[in-house]
Structure formats: C-alpha cells, structure tokens
XYZ file of C-alpha atoms in Angstrom:
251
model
C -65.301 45.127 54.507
C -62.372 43.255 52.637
C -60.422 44.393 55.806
C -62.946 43.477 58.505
C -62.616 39.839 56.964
C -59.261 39.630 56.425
C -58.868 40.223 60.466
C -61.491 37.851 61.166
C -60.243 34.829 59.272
C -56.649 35.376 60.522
C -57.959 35.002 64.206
C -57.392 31.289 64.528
C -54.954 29.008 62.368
C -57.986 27.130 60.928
C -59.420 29.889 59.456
C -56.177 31.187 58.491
C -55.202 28.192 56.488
C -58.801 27.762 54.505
C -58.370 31.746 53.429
C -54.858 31.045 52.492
C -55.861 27.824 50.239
C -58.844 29.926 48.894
C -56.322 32.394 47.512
C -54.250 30.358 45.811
C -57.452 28.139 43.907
C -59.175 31.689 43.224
C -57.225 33.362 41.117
C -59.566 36.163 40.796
C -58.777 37.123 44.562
C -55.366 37.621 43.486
C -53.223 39.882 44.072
C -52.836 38.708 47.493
C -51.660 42.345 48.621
C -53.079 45.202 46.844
C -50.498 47.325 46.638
C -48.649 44.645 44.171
C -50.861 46.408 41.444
C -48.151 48.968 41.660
C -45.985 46.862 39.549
C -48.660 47.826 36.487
C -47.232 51.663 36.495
C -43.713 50.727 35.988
C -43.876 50.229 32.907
C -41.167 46.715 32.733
C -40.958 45.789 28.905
C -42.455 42.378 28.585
C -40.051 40.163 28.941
C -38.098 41.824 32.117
C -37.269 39.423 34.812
C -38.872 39.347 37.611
C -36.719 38.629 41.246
C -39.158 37.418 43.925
C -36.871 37.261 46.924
C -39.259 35.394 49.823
C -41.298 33.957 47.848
C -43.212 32.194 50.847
C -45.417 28.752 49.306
C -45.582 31.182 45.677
C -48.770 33.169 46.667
C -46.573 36.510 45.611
C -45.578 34.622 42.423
C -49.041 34.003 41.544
C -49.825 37.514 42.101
C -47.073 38.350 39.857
C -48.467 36.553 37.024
C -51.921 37.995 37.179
C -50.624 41.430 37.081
C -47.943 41.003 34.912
C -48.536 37.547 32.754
C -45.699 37.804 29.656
C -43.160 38.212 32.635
C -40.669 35.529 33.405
C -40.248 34.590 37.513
C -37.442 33.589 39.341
C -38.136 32.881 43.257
C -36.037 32.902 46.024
C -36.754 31.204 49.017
C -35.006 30.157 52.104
C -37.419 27.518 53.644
C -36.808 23.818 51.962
C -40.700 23.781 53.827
C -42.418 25.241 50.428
C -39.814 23.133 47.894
C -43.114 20.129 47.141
C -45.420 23.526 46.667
C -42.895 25.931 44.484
C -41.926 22.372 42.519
C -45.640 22.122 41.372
C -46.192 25.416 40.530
C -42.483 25.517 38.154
C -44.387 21.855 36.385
C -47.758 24.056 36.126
C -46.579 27.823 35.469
C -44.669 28.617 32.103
C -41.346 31.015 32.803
C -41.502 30.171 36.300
C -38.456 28.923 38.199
C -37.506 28.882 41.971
C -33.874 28.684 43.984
C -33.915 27.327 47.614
C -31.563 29.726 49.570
C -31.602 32.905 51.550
C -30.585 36.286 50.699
C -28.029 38.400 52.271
C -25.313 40.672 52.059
C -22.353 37.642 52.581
C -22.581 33.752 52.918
C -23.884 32.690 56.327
C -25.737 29.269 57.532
C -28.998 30.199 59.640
C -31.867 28.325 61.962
C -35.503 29.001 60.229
C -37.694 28.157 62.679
C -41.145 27.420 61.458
C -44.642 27.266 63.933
C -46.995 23.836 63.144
C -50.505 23.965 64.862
C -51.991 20.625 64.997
C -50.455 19.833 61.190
C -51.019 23.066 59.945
C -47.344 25.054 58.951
C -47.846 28.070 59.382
C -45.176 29.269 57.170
C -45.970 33.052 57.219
C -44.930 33.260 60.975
C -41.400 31.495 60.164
C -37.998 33.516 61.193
C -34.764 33.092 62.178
C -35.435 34.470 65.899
C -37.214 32.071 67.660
C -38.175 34.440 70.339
C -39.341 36.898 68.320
C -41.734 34.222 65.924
C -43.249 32.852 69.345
C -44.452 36.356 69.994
C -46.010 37.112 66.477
C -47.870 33.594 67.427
C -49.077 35.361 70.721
C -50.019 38.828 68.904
C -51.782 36.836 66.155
C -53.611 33.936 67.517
C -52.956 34.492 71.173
C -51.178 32.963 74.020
C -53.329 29.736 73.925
C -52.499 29.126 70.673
C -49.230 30.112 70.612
C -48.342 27.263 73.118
C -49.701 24.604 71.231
C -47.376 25.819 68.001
C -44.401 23.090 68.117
C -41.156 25.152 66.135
C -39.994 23.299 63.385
C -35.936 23.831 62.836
C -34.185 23.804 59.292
C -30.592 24.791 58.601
C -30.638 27.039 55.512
C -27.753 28.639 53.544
C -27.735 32.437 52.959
C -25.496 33.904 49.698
C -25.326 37.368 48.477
C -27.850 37.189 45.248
C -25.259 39.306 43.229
C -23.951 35.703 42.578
C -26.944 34.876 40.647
C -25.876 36.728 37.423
C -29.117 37.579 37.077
C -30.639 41.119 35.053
C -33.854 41.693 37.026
C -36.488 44.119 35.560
C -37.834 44.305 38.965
C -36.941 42.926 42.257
C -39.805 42.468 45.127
C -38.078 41.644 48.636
C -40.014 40.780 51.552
C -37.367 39.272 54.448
C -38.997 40.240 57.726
C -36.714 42.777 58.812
C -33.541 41.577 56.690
C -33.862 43.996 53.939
C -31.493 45.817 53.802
C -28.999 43.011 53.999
C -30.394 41.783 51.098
C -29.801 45.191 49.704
C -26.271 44.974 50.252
C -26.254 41.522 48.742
C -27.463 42.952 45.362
C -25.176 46.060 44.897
C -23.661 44.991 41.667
C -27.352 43.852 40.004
C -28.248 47.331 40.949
C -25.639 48.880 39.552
C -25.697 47.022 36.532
C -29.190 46.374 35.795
C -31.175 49.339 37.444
C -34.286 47.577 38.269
C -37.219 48.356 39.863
C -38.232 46.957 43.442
C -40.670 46.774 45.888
C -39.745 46.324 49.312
C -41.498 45.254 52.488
C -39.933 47.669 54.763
C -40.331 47.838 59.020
C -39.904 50.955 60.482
C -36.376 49.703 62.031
C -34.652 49.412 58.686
C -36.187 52.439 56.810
C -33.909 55.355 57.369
C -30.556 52.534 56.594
C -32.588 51.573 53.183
C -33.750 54.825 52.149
C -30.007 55.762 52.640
C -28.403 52.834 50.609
C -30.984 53.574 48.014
C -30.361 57.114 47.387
C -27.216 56.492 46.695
C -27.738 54.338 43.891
C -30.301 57.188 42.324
C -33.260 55.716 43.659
C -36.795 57.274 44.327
C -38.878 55.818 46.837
C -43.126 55.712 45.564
C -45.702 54.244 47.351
C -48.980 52.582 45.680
C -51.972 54.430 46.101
C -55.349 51.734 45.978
C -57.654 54.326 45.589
C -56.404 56.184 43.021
C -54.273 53.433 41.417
C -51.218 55.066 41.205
C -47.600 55.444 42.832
C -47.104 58.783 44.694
C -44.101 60.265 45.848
C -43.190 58.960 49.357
C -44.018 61.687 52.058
C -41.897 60.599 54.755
C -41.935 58.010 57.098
C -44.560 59.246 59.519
C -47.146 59.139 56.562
C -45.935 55.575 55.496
C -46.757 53.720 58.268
C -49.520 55.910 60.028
C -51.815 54.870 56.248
C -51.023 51.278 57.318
C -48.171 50.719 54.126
C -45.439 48.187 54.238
C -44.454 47.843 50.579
C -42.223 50.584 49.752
C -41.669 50.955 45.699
C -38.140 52.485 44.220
C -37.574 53.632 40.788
C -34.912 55.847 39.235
C-alpha cells in the first residue's frame, strides 16, 4: 500500500512537493527510505560520526537522527540550493553540521543543473548532465511536464573528502551515479578509520565499487525490511531484480 502511494503522489510535482514537506514535519514517517534502518545492526558506538555525503534539503539527516539519535552528523552537499534549509536544521538539530561542496576523487569545478516547475525546485531530479536530468523529468512526470521545468545552473566545487580529516563511524553516499569517485576520494578515511557505509549504487558502477571495496576488506550486506536484518549480498542479479539501491559494506 505504502508503495502504491508513494507512486501516486510522485506523479505530478504538486503532489510530489506536499509528500516531501509531510516527511520532513512528520517525523514519525521517517526514515524516508526503509532500508536506512540498516544502520541499527551495525552496531556504531554512540558517539561515531556520521558522513552524509548528498545530503539533498537534510531529509537523510533527519532519518539519521531518528534511527540513530546520540550520533553526531556531518553533511555534504554540493547544491548552494538547500544552504537556507541545511542552515535551519544545524540552528534546530544538536551535533548537526553541514559543508557545501561536492565529493570526488580530485578537485574539479562542475554545472548542477537543477529543474523548477512553476516555483517548485525540484531538487531530487538535480545532476550535472543536463540531458540526462531532462529525461528523469520525462520518465517521472512526463513529457508535458518536463517542458515546463526551467534548469536552474550553479557552479559548484568538487574536492576529494579525504581532505576533511574527518574519522567517520559510518559513511552513507548517494551521488547519482558518481560513487565510486567518491570512493576514490575517501581512500585514506578508509584506510584509516574503517567505517561503515551505505551506498546508493546503479547497476553501471557496481562491479568498479564492489572491486575497490574488496580490496580494502570490505563485505557488501543488503537490508532486509521484512526480516530487519542485513544479509549477505547474493549478487547483482538479486540486488536489483528485489528493487534495492542501497548497498551496505562492513568489514
């Protein structure tokens, strides 16, 4: 049912902005993403770190807290779009702090191209292909929609997050697509640190990141809702045919 809704209210932008602003005054609908109660198994000591890289206007940050509430939060974000949002939330949200930048494996300057709809941003949709956000518009909403979307441009800076001298507990990345980059952008925190992570992975990038992984002596586990556990991954195939995108590692 959950699902049947979700699919509904995403069908327009309207509807899609009122769920989105339900989410975030509801804290009882939090997580946003079930498979973020995955974090609960890992067993991070209380006052771990934890590295949310794209953290989008904070709904991942909120989800965070729920699950894990002693836990401090650092967010990274490239769009300067959700600074007014993430600024709040840092004023509101104890052990909560935010850097505007973008992750990647060397320093780089980007386009982020955002889609508006009539003065709604709809910020999920942003990317740094222009092309390819214009056809998630048409695939979401459809092409009537998608034409009325104007792109908003920003210039954003991308740095390695190595250079954060930060000792993550855990590290969530979701990137669209750019994940392993940011991979290679963190070998030294993973080296030194060994934390745990949770990765939005597309099927494009999942051989080079189970790859880089390994090699560091990581496992790959994916959250199981119903039985609320992590399993051992069963191969790629099985991933994505029971409709998973967050991909868990531990050592």
């Amino acid at each position: 049912m959950l699902q049947k809704i979700s699919a509904l209210v995403q069908r327009h932008p309207v509807t899609w902005r009122g769920a989105w602003s339900l989410v975030h005054h509801l804290p009882f609908l939090l997580p946003h993403d079930a498979s973020y109660r995955g974090i609960k198994h890992l067993g991070l000591p209380p006052d771990g770190l934890l590295l949310d890289v794209g953290a989008n206007d904070g709904i991942s940050a909120l989800s965070f807290r729920r699950l894990v509430p002693s836990n401090p939060i650092l967010s990274i974000e490239i769009s300067p779009r959700h600074e007014p949002t993430l600024r709040a939330m840092k004023q509101r949200m104890p052990k909560f702090d935010y850097v505007l930048v973008g992750a990647g494996e060397k320093h780089d300057t980007l386009r982020l191209f955002t889609p508006i709809y009539r003065g709604i941003l709809l910020h999920t949709f942003a990317g740094v292909d222009r092309a390819n956000v214009q056809h998630t518009l048409v695939v979401a909403f459809g092409q009537a929609i998608a034409d009325r979307c104007v792109m908003l441009e920003d210039n954003t800076v991308i740095q390695p997050l190595d250079e954060l001298n930060a000792s993550p507990a855990f590290i969530k990345i979701d990137v669209e697509g750019m994940g392993n980059a940011v991979l290679r952008g963190l070998r030294q925190t993973l080296e030194q640190s060994h934390p745990a992570l949770m990765i939005e992975v597309e099927p494009d990038e999942i051989d080079e990141m189970l790859g880089f992984m390994s090699g560091f002596g990581y496992k790959p586990m994916v959250y199981d809702s119903a039985s609320d556990q992590l399993n051992a991954f069963q191969g790629a195939a099985a991933f994505f045919d029971g409709g998973n995108k967050n991909l868990y590692f531990t050592q």
